[in-house]
Coordinates of C-alpha atoms in Angstrom, one line a residue:
X1 CA 0.0 0.0 0.0
X2 CA 2.8 2.4 0.8
X3 CA 4.6 1.5 -2.5
X4 CA 1.6 2.6 -4.5
X5 CA 1.9 6.0 -3.0
X6 CA 5.6 6.4 -2.9
X7 CA 5.4 8.2 -6.2
X8 CA 2.7 10.2 -7.9
X9 CA 0.7 8.2 -10.5
X10 CA 1.3 9.0 -14.1
X11 CA -1.5 10.7 -16.0
X12 CA -2.0 7.5 -18.1
X13 CA -2.4 5.4 -15.0
X14 CA -4.9 7.9 -13.5
X15 CA -7.0 7.9 -16.8
X16 CA -6.9 4.1 -16.9
X17 CA -8.0 3.7 -13.3
X18 CA -10.8 6.3 -13.9
X19 CA -12.0 4.5 -17.0
X20 CA -12.1 1.1 -15.1
X21 CA -13.8 2.8 -12.2
X22 CA -16.6 4.2 -14.3
X23 CA -17.0 0.8 -16.1
X24 CA -16.9 -1.3 -12.9
X25 CA -20.7 -1.4 -12.5
X26 CA -21.1 -3.0 -15.9
X27 CA -18.9 -5.9 -14.9
X28 CA -20.8 -6.5 -11.6
X29 CA -17.8 -5.4 -9.5
X30 CA -20.1 -3.3 -7.3
X31 CA -18.4 -0.7 -5.1
X32 CA -15.4 -2.9 -4.4
X33 CA -13.1 -1.4 -7.0
X34 CA -13.9 2.1 -5.7
X35 CA -13.2 0.9 -2.1
X36 CA -9.9 -0.5 -3.3
X37 CA -8.9 2.8 -4.8
X38 CA -9.7 4.6 -1.6
X39 CA -7.4 2.2 0.3
X40 CA -4.6 2.1 -2.2
X41 CA -4.3 5.8 -3.2
X42 CA -4.9 8.0 -0.2
X43 CA -3.1 10.9 -1.8
X44 CA -4.8 11.0 -5.2
X45 CA -7.3 13.8 -4.8
X46 CA -9.3 13.6 -8.0
X47 CA -9.1 9.8 -8.4
X48 CA -10.5 9.5 -4.9
X49 CA -13.3 12.0 -5.7
X50 CA -14.5 9.7 -8.5
X51 CA -14.3 6.7 -6.2
X52 CA -16.3 8.4 -3.5
X53 CA -18.9 9.4 -6.1
X54 CA -19.3 5.8 -7.3
X55 CA -19.7 4.6 -3.7
X56 CA -22.2 7.4 -3.0
X57 CA -24.3 6.3 -6.1
X58 CA -24.4 2.7 -4.8
X59 CA -25.4 3.9 -1.3
X60 CA -28.1 6.3 -2.4
X61 CA -29.6 3.7 -4.8
X62 CA -29.6 1.1 -2.0
X63 CA -31.2 3.5 0.5
X64 CA -34.0 4.3 -2.0
X65 CA -34.8 0.9 -3.5
X66 CA -33.9 -1.7 -0.9
X67 CA -36.6 -0.6 1.6
X68 CA -39.2 -1.1 -1.2
X69 CA -37.9 -4.6 -1.8
X70 CA -38.1 -5.3 2.0
X71 CA -41.7 -4.0 2.2
X72 CA -42.6 -6.2 -0.8
X73 CA -41.2 -9.3 0.9
X74 CA -42.8 -8.4 4.3
X75 CA -46.3 -9.7 3.6
X76 CA -49.0 -10.5 1.1
X77 CA -50.8 -7.3 1.6
X78 CA -47.9 -5.0 0.8
X79 CA -46.8 -7.3 -2.1
X80 CA -50.3 -6.9 -3.7
X81 CA -50.2 -3.1 -3.2
X82 CA -46.7 -2.8 -4.8
X83 CA -47.5 -5.2 -7.6
X84 CA -50.7 -3.3 -8.4
X85 CA -48.8 0.0 -8.4
X86 CA -46.1 -1.3 -10.7
X87 CA -48.5 -3.2 -13.0
X88 CA -49.5 0.0 -15.0
X89 CA -47.6 0.3 -18.3
X90 CA -46.8 4.0 -17.8
X91 CA -45.6 3.6 -14.2
X92 CA -42.0 3.0 -15.0
X93 CA -41.8 6.0 -17.4
X94 CA -43.4 8.2 -14.8
X95 CA -40.8 7.2 -12.2
X96 CA -37.9 7.8 -14.6
X97 CA -39.2 11.2 -15.6
X98 CA -39.6 12.1 -11.9
X99 CA -36.0 11.2 -11.2
X100 CA -34.8 13.3 -14.1
X101 CA -36.8 16.2 -12.7
X102 CA -35.1 15.6 -9.3
X103 CA -31.7 15.6 -10.9
X104 CA -32.5 18.9 -12.7
X105 CA -33.5 20.5 -9.4
X106 CA -30.2 19.3 -7.8
X107 CA -28.2 20.6 -10.7
X108 CA -30.1 23.9 -10.5
X109 CA -29.3 24.1 -6.8
X110 CA -25.7 23.4 -7.5
X111 CA -25.6 26.1 -10.2
X112 CA -27.1 28.7 -7.9
X113 CA -24.8 27.8 -5.1
X114 CA -21.7 27.8 -7.4
X115 CA -22.8 31.1 -8.9
X116 CA -23.0 32.7 -5.5
X117 CA -19.6 31.3 -4.5
X118 CA -18.0 32.7 -7.6
X119 CA -19.6 36.1 -7.2
X120 CA -18.3 36.3 -3.6
X121 CA -14.9 35.1 -4.6
X122 CA -14.7 37.7 -7.4
X123 CA -15.8 40.4 -5.1
X124 CA -13.1 39.6 -2.6
X125 CA -10.5 39.5 -5.4
X126 CA -11.7 42.8 -6.9
X127 CA -11.5 44.5 -3.5
X128 CA -8.0 43.2 -2.9
X129 CA -6.9 44.1 -6.5
X130 CA -8.1 47.7 -6.2
X131 CA -6.2 48.0 -3.0
X132 CA -2.9 46.5 -4.2
X133 CA -3.1 47.1 -7.9
X134 CA -5.6 49.8 -8.8
X135 CA -5.1 49.5 -12.6
X136 CA -5.2 45.7 -12.8
X137 CA -7.9 43.4 -14.2
X138 CA -9.3 40.0 -13.1
X139 CA -9.4 37.2 -15.6
X140 CA -12.9 35.7 -15.5
X141 CA -12.8 33.3 -18.4
X142 CA -11.5 30.5 -16.2
X143 CA -14.7 30.4 -14.1
X144 CA -15.9 27.1 -12.8
X145 CA -18.3 25.7 -15.3
X146 CA -20.9 24.4 -12.9
X147 CA -21.9 28.1 -12.5
X148 CA -23.0 28.2 -16.1
X149 CA -26.6 27.4 -16.9
X150 CA -25.9 26.2 -20.4
X151 CA -23.6 23.6 -18.9
X152 CA -26.3 22.4 -16.6
X153 CA -28.7 21.8 -19.5
X154 CA -26.0 20.1 -21.6
X155 CA -25.1 17.7 -18.7
X156 CA -28.8 16.9 -18.1
X157 CA -29.3 16.0 -21.8
X158 CA -26.1 14.2 -22.5
X159 CA -26.6 12.1 -19.4
X160 CA -29.6 10.6 -21.1
X161 CA -27.6 9.6 -24.1
X162 CA -24.8 8.1 -21.9
X163 CA -27.4 6.3 -19.9
X164 CA -28.8 4.6 -23.0
X165 CA -25.3 3.6 -23.9
X166 CA -24.8 2.0 -20.5
X167 CA -28.2 0.3 -20.8
X168 CA -27.2 -1.1 -24.2
X169 CA -23.9 -2.5 -22.8
X170 CA -25.7 -4.0 -19.8
X171 CA -28.2 -5.8 -22.0
X172 CA -25.3 -7.2 -24.1
X173 CA -23.4 -8.3 -21.0
X174 CA -26.5 -9.5 -19.1
X175 CA -29.2 -10.4 -21.6
X176 CA -31.5 -12.2 -19.3
X177 CA -34.5 -10.2 -18.0
X178 CA -36.6 -11.0 -15.0
X179 CA -40.3 -11.6 -15.3
X180 CA -41.0 -11.1 -11.7
X181 CA -43.6 -8.5 -10.5
X182 CA -40.7 -6.3 -9.5
X183 CA -39.2 -6.3 -13.0
X184 CA -40.4 -2.8 -13.8
X185 CA -38.9 -1.6 -10.5
X186 CA -35.6 -3.2 -11.4
X187 CA -35.7 -1.4 -14.7
X188 CA -36.3 1.9 -12.9
X189 CA -33.4 1.1 -10.6
X190 CA -31.1 0.4 -13.5
X191 CA -32.1 3.8 -15.1
X192 CA -31.6 5.7 -11.8
X193 CA -28.2 4.1 -11.2
X194 CA -26.9 4.5 -14.8
X195 CA -28.2 8.1 -15.0
X196 CA -26.5 9.0 -11.7
X197 CA -23.2 7.5 -12.9
X198 CA -23.6 9.4 -16.2
X199 CA -24.2 12.7 -14.4
X200 CA -21.0 12.2 -12.3
X201 CA -18.9 11.5 -15.4
X202 CA -20.2 14.5 -17.2
X203 CA -20.0 16.9 -14.2
X204 CA -16.3 16.0 -13.6
X205 CA -15.5 16.3 -17.3
X206 CA -17.2 19.6 -18.0
X207 CA -16.1 21.1 -14.7
X208 CA -12.4 20.7 -15.3
X209 CA -12.1 18.1 -12.6
X210 CA -13.4 20.6 -10.0
X211 CA -15.6 19.5 -7.2
X212 CA -19.3 20.2 -7.6
X213 CA -20.1 23.2 -5.5
X214 CA -22.7 21.5 -3.2
X215 CA -20.3 18.8 -2.1
X216 CA -17.0 20.8 -2.1
X217 CA -17.0 21.7 1.5
X218 CA -17.6 18.2 3.0
X219 CA -15.2 16.5 0.5
X220 CA -12.4 19.0 1.3
X221 CA -12.9 18.3 5.0
X222 CA -12.8 14.5 4.3
X223 CA -9.5 14.9 2.3
X224 CA -8.1 17.2 5.0
X225 CA -8.5 14.3 7.4
X226 CA -6.7 11.9 5.0
X227 CA -3.8 14.3 4.6
X228 CA -3.4 14.9 8.3
X229 CA -3.5 11.1 8.9
X230 CA -0.8 10.5 6.2
X231 CA 1.4 13.3 7.8
X232 CA 0.9 11.8 11.2
X233 CA 1.8 8.3 10.0
X234 CA 5.0 9.6 8.3
X235 CA 6.0 11.4 11.6
X236 CA 5.3 8.3 13.7
X237 CA 7.2 5.9 11.4
X238 CA 10.2 8.3 11.2
X239 CA 9.9 9.2 14.9
X240 CA 9.7 12.8 13.9
X241 CA 7.8 15.6 15.6
X242 CA 4.1 16.2 15.0
X243 CA 1.8 18.8 16.5
X244 CA -0.3 17.3 19.4
X245 CA -3.3 19.3 18.2
X246 CA -3.3 17.5 14.9
X247 CA -2.9 14.1 16.7
X248 CA -6.1 14.9 18.5
X249 CA -7.8 15.7 15.2
X250 CA -6.8 12.3 13.9
X251 CA -8.3 10.7 17.1
X252 CA -11.6 12.6 16.6
X253 CA -11.9 11.6 13.0
X254 CA -11.2 8.0 13.8
X255 CA -13.8 8.0 16.6
X256 CA -16.3 9.6 14.2
X257 CA -15.8 6.8 11.6
X258 CA -16.0 4.2 14.3
X259 CA -19.4 5.6 15.4
X260 CA -20.7 5.1 11.9
X261 CA -19.5 1.5 11.7
X262 CA -17.5 -0.3 14.3
X263 CA -14.1 -1.2 13.0
X264 CA -14.0 1.6 10.5
X265 CA -12.1 3.9 12.9
X266 CA -9.5 1.2 13.4
X267 CA -9.1 0.8 9.6
X268 CA -8.7 4.6 9.3
X269 CA -5.5 4.5 11.4
X270 CA -4.2 1.3 9.6
X271 CA -5.1 -1.1 12.5
X272 CA -6.2 -3.7 9.9
X273 CA -5.8 -6.9 12.1
X274 CA -8.2 -5.3 14.6
X275 CA -10.4 -3.2 12.4
X276 CA -11.5 -5.7 9.7
X277 CA -12.5 -8.5 12.2
X278 CA -14.6 -5.9 14.1
X279 CA -16.1 -4.6 10.8
X280 CA -17.0 -8.1 9.5
X281 CA -18.3 -9.1 12.9
X282 CA -20.6 -6.0 12.9
X283 CA -21.9 -6.8 9.5
X284 CA -22.7 -10.4 10.5
X285 CA -24.5 -9.1 13.6
X286 CA -26.5 -6.7 11.5
X287 CA -27.5 -9.7 9.3
X288 CA -28.5 -11.9 12.3
X289 CA -30.4 -9.0 14.0
X290 CA -32.4 -8.3 10.8
X291 CA -33.1 -12.0 10.3
X292 CA -34.5 -12.6 13.8
X293 CA -36.4 -9.3 14.0
X294 CA -38.0 -9.8 10.6
X295 CA -38.7 -13.5 11.4
X296 CA -40.4 -12.5 14.6
X297 CA -42.7 -10.2 12.7
X298 CA -43.4 -12.9 10.1
X299 CA -41.4 -16.2 9.7
X300 CA -41.8 -16.2 6.0
X301 CA -40.5 -12.6 5.9
X302 CA -37.3 -13.8 7.5
X303 CA -36.9 -16.5 4.9
X304 CA -37.6 -14.1 2.0
X305 CA -35.1 -11.6 3.5
X306 CA -32.3 -14.3 3.5
X307 CA -33.3 -15.3 0.0
X308 CA -32.4 -11.7 -1.1
X309 CA -28.8 -12.5 -0.2
X310 CA -28.8 -16.0 -1.8
X311 CA -29.2 -17.7 1.6
X312 CA -31.7 -19.9 3.4
X313 CA -32.0 -21.3 7.0
X314 CA -29.8 -24.3 7.6
X315 CA -32.6 -25.9 9.8
X316 CA -36.0 -27.2 8.7
X317 CA -38.7 -24.6 8.3
X318 CA -40.7 -26.0 11.2
X319 CA -37.8 -25.5 13.6
X320 CA -37.0 -22.1 12.2
X321 CA -40.6 -21.0 12.6
X322 CA -40.7 -22.1 16.3
X323 CA -37.4 -20.4 17.0
X324 CA -38.3 -17.2 15.3
X325 CA -41.3 -16.7 17.6
X326 CA -38.9 -16.5 20.6
X327 CA -38.1 -12.8 21.1
X328 CA -34.9 -13.8 22.9
X329 CA -33.0 -14.5 19.7
X330 CA -33.8 -11.1 18.3
X331 CA -33.1 -9.4 21.6
X332 CA -29.7 -11.2 22.0
X333 CA -28.7 -10.2 18.4
X334 CA -29.5 -6.6 19.0
X335 CA -27.7 -6.5 22.3
X336 CA -24.6 -8.1 20.8
X337 CA -24.7 -5.4 18.1
X338 CA -24.9 -2.7 20.7
X339 CA -22.1 -4.4 22.6
X340 CA -19.7 -4.4 19.6
X341 CA -20.2 -0.7 19.2
X342 CA -19.1 0.0 22.8
X343 CA -16.3 -2.6 22.6
X344 CA -14.8 -1.1 19.4
X345 CA -15.0 2.4 20.9
X346 CA -13.2 1.2 24.0
X347 CA -10.4 -0.4 22.0
X348 CA -10.0 2.7 19.9
X349 CA -9.7 4.8 23.0
X350 CA -7.1 2.5 24.4
X351 CA -5.1 2.7 21.1
X352 CA -5.1 6.5 21.4
X353 CA -3.5 6.5 24.9
X354 CA -1.3 9.4 26.0
X355 CA 1.8 7.2 25.4
X356 CA 0.9 6.7 21.8
X357 CA 0.1 10.4 21.4
X358 CA 3.6 11.3 22.7
X359 CA 2.5 13.2 25.9
X360 CA 4.6 11.0 28.3
X361 CA 7.2 8.4 28.0
X362 CA 6.2 4.9 26.9
X363 CA 6.2 2.2 29.6
X364 CA 7.2 -1.2 28.5
X365 CA 4.1 -3.4 27.8
X366 CA 1.6 -0.7 28.5
X367 CA 1.3 1.0 25.1
X368 CA 0.3 -0.2 21.7
X369 CA 2.3 1.8 19.1
X370 CA 0.5 2.4 15.8
X371 CA 1.6 1.0 12.4
X372 CA 3.1 -2.2 13.9
X373 CA 2.5 -4.9 11.3
X374 CA 0.9 -8.3 12.1
X375 CA -1.5 -9.5 14.9
X376 CA -0.6 -8.2 18.3
X377 CA -0.5 -10.1 21.5
X378 CA -3.1 -9.5 24.2
X379 CA -6.6 -10.6 25.0
X380 CA -8.3 -7.4 23.6
X381 CA -6.4 -7.7 20.3
X382 CA -7.2 -11.4 19.7
X383 CA -10.8 -11.3 20.9
X384 CA -12.4 -9.6 17.8
X385 CA -10.8 -12.2 15.5
X386 CA -11.9 -15.1 17.8
X387 CA -15.5 -13.8 17.9
X388 CA -15.5 -13.4 14.1
X389 CA -14.3 -17.0 13.7
X390 CA -16.9 -18.5 16.0
X391 CA -19.7 -16.4 14.4
X392 CA -18.7 -17.6 11.0
X393 CA -19.0 -21.2 12.2
X394 CA -22.5 -20.4 13.5
X395 CA -23.4 -18.8 10.2
X396 CA -22.2 -21.9 8.2
X397 CA -24.4 -24.1 10.3
X398 CA -27.6 -22.0 10.4
X399 CA -27.3 -20.0 7.1
X400 CA -26.4 -21.9 3.9
X401 CA -26.4 -20.9 0.2
X402 CA -29.6 -21.6 -1.8
X403 CA -27.6 -24.1 -3.9
X404 CA -27.0 -26.4 -1.0
X405 CA -29.7 -28.9 0.2
X406 CA -30.3 -29.3 3.9
X407 CA -30.0 -32.7 5.5
X408 CA -33.3 -34.5 5.9
X409 CA -34.5 -35.4 9.3
X410 CA -34.5 -39.2 9.6
X411 CA -35.8 -39.9 13.0
X412 CA -39.6 -40.6 13.3
X413 CA -41.5 -38.7 15.9
X414 CA -44.6 -40.1 17.5
X415 CA -46.3 -36.7 17.1
X416 CA -45.3 -36.1 13.5
X417 CA -49.0 -36.0 12.4
X418 CA -50.0 -33.5 15.0
X419 CA -51.3 -30.2 13.7
X420 CA -48.6 -27.6 13.8
X421 CA -49.6 -24.0 14.0
X422 CA -47.2 -21.3 15.3
X423 CA -48.9 -18.3 17.0
X424 CA -48.2 -15.8 14.2
X425 CA -48.3 -18.2 11.2
X426 CA -51.4 -20.1 10.2
X427 CA -51.5 -22.0 6.9
X428 CA -54.5 -23.8 5.3
X429 CA -54.9 -25.8 2.1
X430 CA -56.6 -23.1 0.0
X431 CA -57.4 -19.4 0.1
X432 CA -60.6 -19.0 2.2
X433 CA -61.5 -15.8 0.5
X434 CA -63.4 -17.5 -2.4
X435 CA -66.9 -16.7 -3.8
X436 CA -69.8 -18.5 -2.2
X437 CA -70.8 -20.1 -5.5
X438 CA -67.4 -21.7 -6.1
X439 CA -67.6 -25.4 -6.9
X440 CA -65.1 -28.0 -7.7
X441 CA -62.2 -26.1 -6.0
X442 CA -59.6 -28.3 -4.5
X443 CA -62.0 -30.4 -2.2
X444 CA -59.9 -29.3 0.8
X445 CA -59.8 -27.2 3.9
X446 CA -61.3 -23.7 4.3
X447 CA -61.5 -21.7 7.5
X448 CA -61.8 -18.4 9.2
X449 CA -61.1 -17.3 12.8
X450 CA -64.7 -17.2 14.0
X451 CA -66.2 -20.6 13.2
X452 CA -67.5 -23.5 15.1
X453 CA -64.3 -25.4 14.4
X454 CA -61.7 -22.7 14.9
X455 CA -58.7 -25.0 14.5
X456 CA -59.3 -26.8 11.2
X457 CA -62.6 -25.6 9.6
X458 CA -64.4 -28.2 7.5
X459 CA -63.0 -30.7 5.0
X460 CA -65.4 -32.0 2.4
X461 CA -64.6 -34.1 -0.6
X462 CA -67.1 -36.3 -2.5
X463 CA -64.9 -38.3 -4.8
X464 CA -61.8 -40.4 -4.7
X465 CA -58.5 -38.7 -4.7
X466 CA -56.8 -38.7 -8.1
X467 CA -53.1 -39.4 -8.6
X468 CA -52.2 -36.7 -11.1
X469 CA -54.9 -34.1 -11.2
X470 CA -57.9 -32.4 -9.6
X471 CA -61.2 -34.1 -9.0
X472 CA -64.6 -32.6 -8.7
X473 CA -65.8 -31.8 -5.2
X474 CA -67.5 -29.1 -3.3
X475 CA -66.6 -26.6 -0.6
X476 CA -68.6 -25.1 2.1
X477 CA -67.2 -21.7 2.9
X478 CA -67.0 -20.6 6.5
X479 CA -66.6 -16.9 7.0
X480 CA -64.4 -15.4 9.6
X481 CA -63.1 -11.9 10.3
X482 CA -59.5 -12.6 9.6
X483 CA -58.3 -14.3 6.5
X484 CA -55.0 -16.1 7.3
X485 CA -52.3 -17.0 4.8
X486 CA -52.7 -20.4 3.2
X487 CA -50.3 -23.3 2.8
X488 CA -50.4 -22.5 -0.9
X489 CA -49.1 -19.0 0.0
X490 CA -46.3 -20.6 1.8
X491 CA -45.3 -22.8 -1.1
X492 CA -45.4 -19.9 -3.5
X493 CA -43.2 -17.8 -1.2
X494 CA -40.7 -20.7 -0.9
X495 CA -40.7 -21.2 -4.6
X496 CA -39.7 -17.6 -5.3
X497 CA -36.3 -18.4 -3.7
X498 CA -35.1 -21.0 -6.2
X499 CA -36.9 -19.2 -9.0
X500 CA -34.8 -16.1 -8.4
X501 CA -31.6 -18.0 -8.0
X502 CA -32.1 -20.2 -11.1
X503 CA -33.4 -17.2 -13.3
X504 CA -36.2 -19.6 -14.0
X505 CA -38.6 -17.1 -15.6
X506 CA -35.8 -15.2 -17.3
X507 CA -34.9 -18.4 -19.2
X508 CA -38.4 -19.6 -19.8
X509 CA -39.6 -19.5 -23.4
X510 CA -42.7 -17.7 -24.4
X511 CA -45.3 -19.1 -24.4
X512 CA -44.6 -21.9 -21.9
X513 CA -46.9 -24.1 -19.9
X514 CA -46.5 -27.5 -18.2
X515 CA -48.0 -29.5 -15.3
X516 CA -46.0 -31.1 -12.6
X517 CA -47.2 -33.3 -9.7
X518 CA -45.3 -33.9 -6.5
X519 CA -45.9 -35.2 -3.0
X520 CA -45.2 -33.4 0.3
X521 CA -44.7 -35.8 3.1
X522 CA -45.5 -35.4 6.8
X523 CA -41.8 -34.6 7.3
X524 CA -41.9 -31.9 4.7
X525 CA -39.9 -33.7 2.1
X526 CA -40.7 -33.3 -1.5
X527 CA -40.8 -36.7 -3.3
X528 CA -42.3 -38.4 -6.4
X529 CA -41.8 -35.4 -8.6
X530 CA -43.5 -36.2 -12.0
X531 CA -44.0 -34.3 -15.2
X532 CA -47.8 -34.8 -15.9
X533 CA -48.0 -32.7 -19.1
X534 CA -44.8 -31.7 -20.9
X535 CA -44.3 -28.7 -23.1
X536 CA -42.5 -28.3 -26.4
X537 CA -39.3 -27.3 -24.5
X538 CA -37.6 -30.3 -22.8
X539 CA -34.8 -28.1 -21.3
X540 CA -37.3 -25.9 -19.6
X541 CA -39.3 -28.9 -18.4
X542 CA -36.1 -30.3 -16.8
X543 CA -35.6 -26.9 -15.2
X544 CA -39.1 -27.0 -13.8
X545 CA -38.5 -30.4 -12.3
X546 CA -35.3 -29.1 -10.7
X547 CA -37.2 -26.1 -9.4
X548 CA -39.7 -28.3 -7.6
X549 CA -37.1 -30.7 -6.3
X550 CA -35.2 -27.8 -4.7
X551 CA -38.2 -26.8 -2.6
X552 CA -37.7 -29.4 0.2
X553 CA -37.7 -29.7 3.0
X554 CA -40.9 -27.7 3.6
X555 CA -43.0 -27.1 6.7
X556 CA -45.2 -30.2 7.2
X557 CA -48.8 -29.8 5.8
X558 CA -51.1 -28.6 8.5
X559 CA -54.2 -30.4 9.6
X560 CA -53.5 -33.6 7.7
X561 CA -52.7 -37.1 8.8
X562 CA -51.2 -38.3 5.5
X563 CA -49.0 -37.0 2.8
X564 CA -50.5 -34.5 0.3
X565 CA -50.3 -34.6 -3.5
X566 CA -49.8 -31.3 -5.3
X567 CA -50.5 -30.8 -8.9
X568 CA -49.2 -27.5 -10.2
X569 CA -49.4 -25.5 -13.5
X570 CA -46.3 -23.6 -14.6
X571 CA -47.1 -21.0 -17.2
X572 CA -46.0 -17.5 -18.2
X573 CA -48.8 -15.5 -19.6
X574 CA -52.2 -14.1 -18.8
X575 CA -54.8 -15.9 -16.6
X576 CA -56.8 -17.0 -19.6
X577 CA -57.9 -20.6 -20.3
X578 CA -57.6 -19.9 -24.0
X579 CA -53.9 -19.2 -23.5
X580 CA -53.0 -22.8 -22.4
X581 CA -53.3 -25.8 -24.8
X582 CA -54.8 -28.7 -22.8
X583 CA -58.1 -29.2 -21.0
X584 CA -56.3 -29.9 -17.6
X585 CA -54.3 -26.7 -17.9
X586 CA -57.5 -24.8 -18.8
X587 CA -59.1 -26.0 -15.6
X588 CA -56.0 -25.3 -13.4
X589 CA -55.2 -21.8 -14.7
X590 CA -58.1 -20.4 -12.5
X591 CA -56.9 -22.0 -9.3
X592 CA -54.9 -20.0 -6.8
X593 CA -51.3 -20.0 -8.2
X594 CA -52.4 -22.7 -10.5
X595 CA -52.0 -25.2 -7.7
X596 CA -54.3 -28.1 -6.6
X597 CA -53.7 -30.0 -3.4
X598 CA -55.3 -33.1 -1.9
X599 CA -54.6 -35.5 0.9
X600 CA -53.6 -39.0 -0.1
X601 CA -55.4 -42.0 1.4
X602 CA -53.6 -44.1 4.0

């Protein structure tokens, strides 16, 4: 790291790094290249400015869009509301236009702010010039360009063209498109991100590498802290003199960063063996806290939250649901997160002891000099690394990638057929909110919360159970005040996880429809997966079978004594019987999620 800054970078190297920095989002590098530049080149003012802008675009995009995704995953009600909002054809265009308007207002604010700064600067220079050189003139042709209104309009327009170029390259590099309900929101996210990057590129190019007026003051303060730290490091390494006042400034800036994210302050003063373990430990505790808090609100919300990171619980869903209703897990995770904040602050305060700051002589074994390479001895230095190691082991046991299958529970329980119903999670066979005149729908269980039989409702079926498809039956609807989620809702929520990971719908041909049958046992295992009606696309049919096989283990079917057989229609298109080719598919397309479930005989 020091060697990279021992000499100034050549102009060619700076331009090359700048180009790769702007192109890094297209190659799915995320903010990591920008973070690497911040660590490797602390003295490169303009290069760091571009790296900071890329990181800021990532953070702002995440702050705006990720809460929407979380709300979408939180429950069926919010999912329906967001899907309905995004379903309109013109919605995406309206959101994009609204963002362009917001950018125009920001650029206009920056223009007004820069114009005032230039006027004030020229007034001061004019006054000084009249005092010192009465007959002199000020050159004004080198004014900062973000104070020109024509530049503002040019940047706003050219950013649209550059955004289209980024979008074209993205489609060439990543041609698959998602067909999920959030696809239109993803499209808006890509526009917002690419347009923001385009604005940054054009602003720095047209402004002669000057800092935009609105962010000039905070960025200069940030770089001042970097410069003071580098001077302090050079003085400490060379055992030279350094003003005590500036050492205190370094301490305050390190503490400020550590308050934002534990470990960040240690990294700021090059305490990598202590800072990075604390930082990763903090991020893992954030993940665990969010999982347990969201799971306590709704267990399926916790599973969906993990799915967004490509993870799933490493324990069966039944055990996970039981544990998630225990507030102690959420409370312990939050307390551990608070504790790491205090512990990191304590260690940072110890590092900035009076001995290290040079106020009094160092006593052997009592001080911890800065910039000492390697892992130091002592309990407080080793503890963060030890905690991180143990928490990683816990994560490997309880959180596993979606690609891995969990081990099946082999032991047989005498109560495996008992009805399982957590307090905040009730599942039933079919959606109880069906019309009164519905007939021939699933022959299964319907219920409400205010019925004669509050636990299981009624089960009515008047014909023999079929092996591969629905049979005619009838349902007596029982009304209740609260309509709980159904077991079919649960299966659909679990299926979204492998669908997303496999890019199932992105790879599906259009049109596509097939029918698959599978059995869910009382242990929640998915067995006997069978392709009932194939399509004209064997590769997609195989992918459909793999999708179903990846579901298990599921939560055991509620209110049943035997295994259940599920017959499910997979199709991409409108809910229209004329859209699918066979009679069976025409009957199933109007079922909830195209899914039919029935209990198998003993």
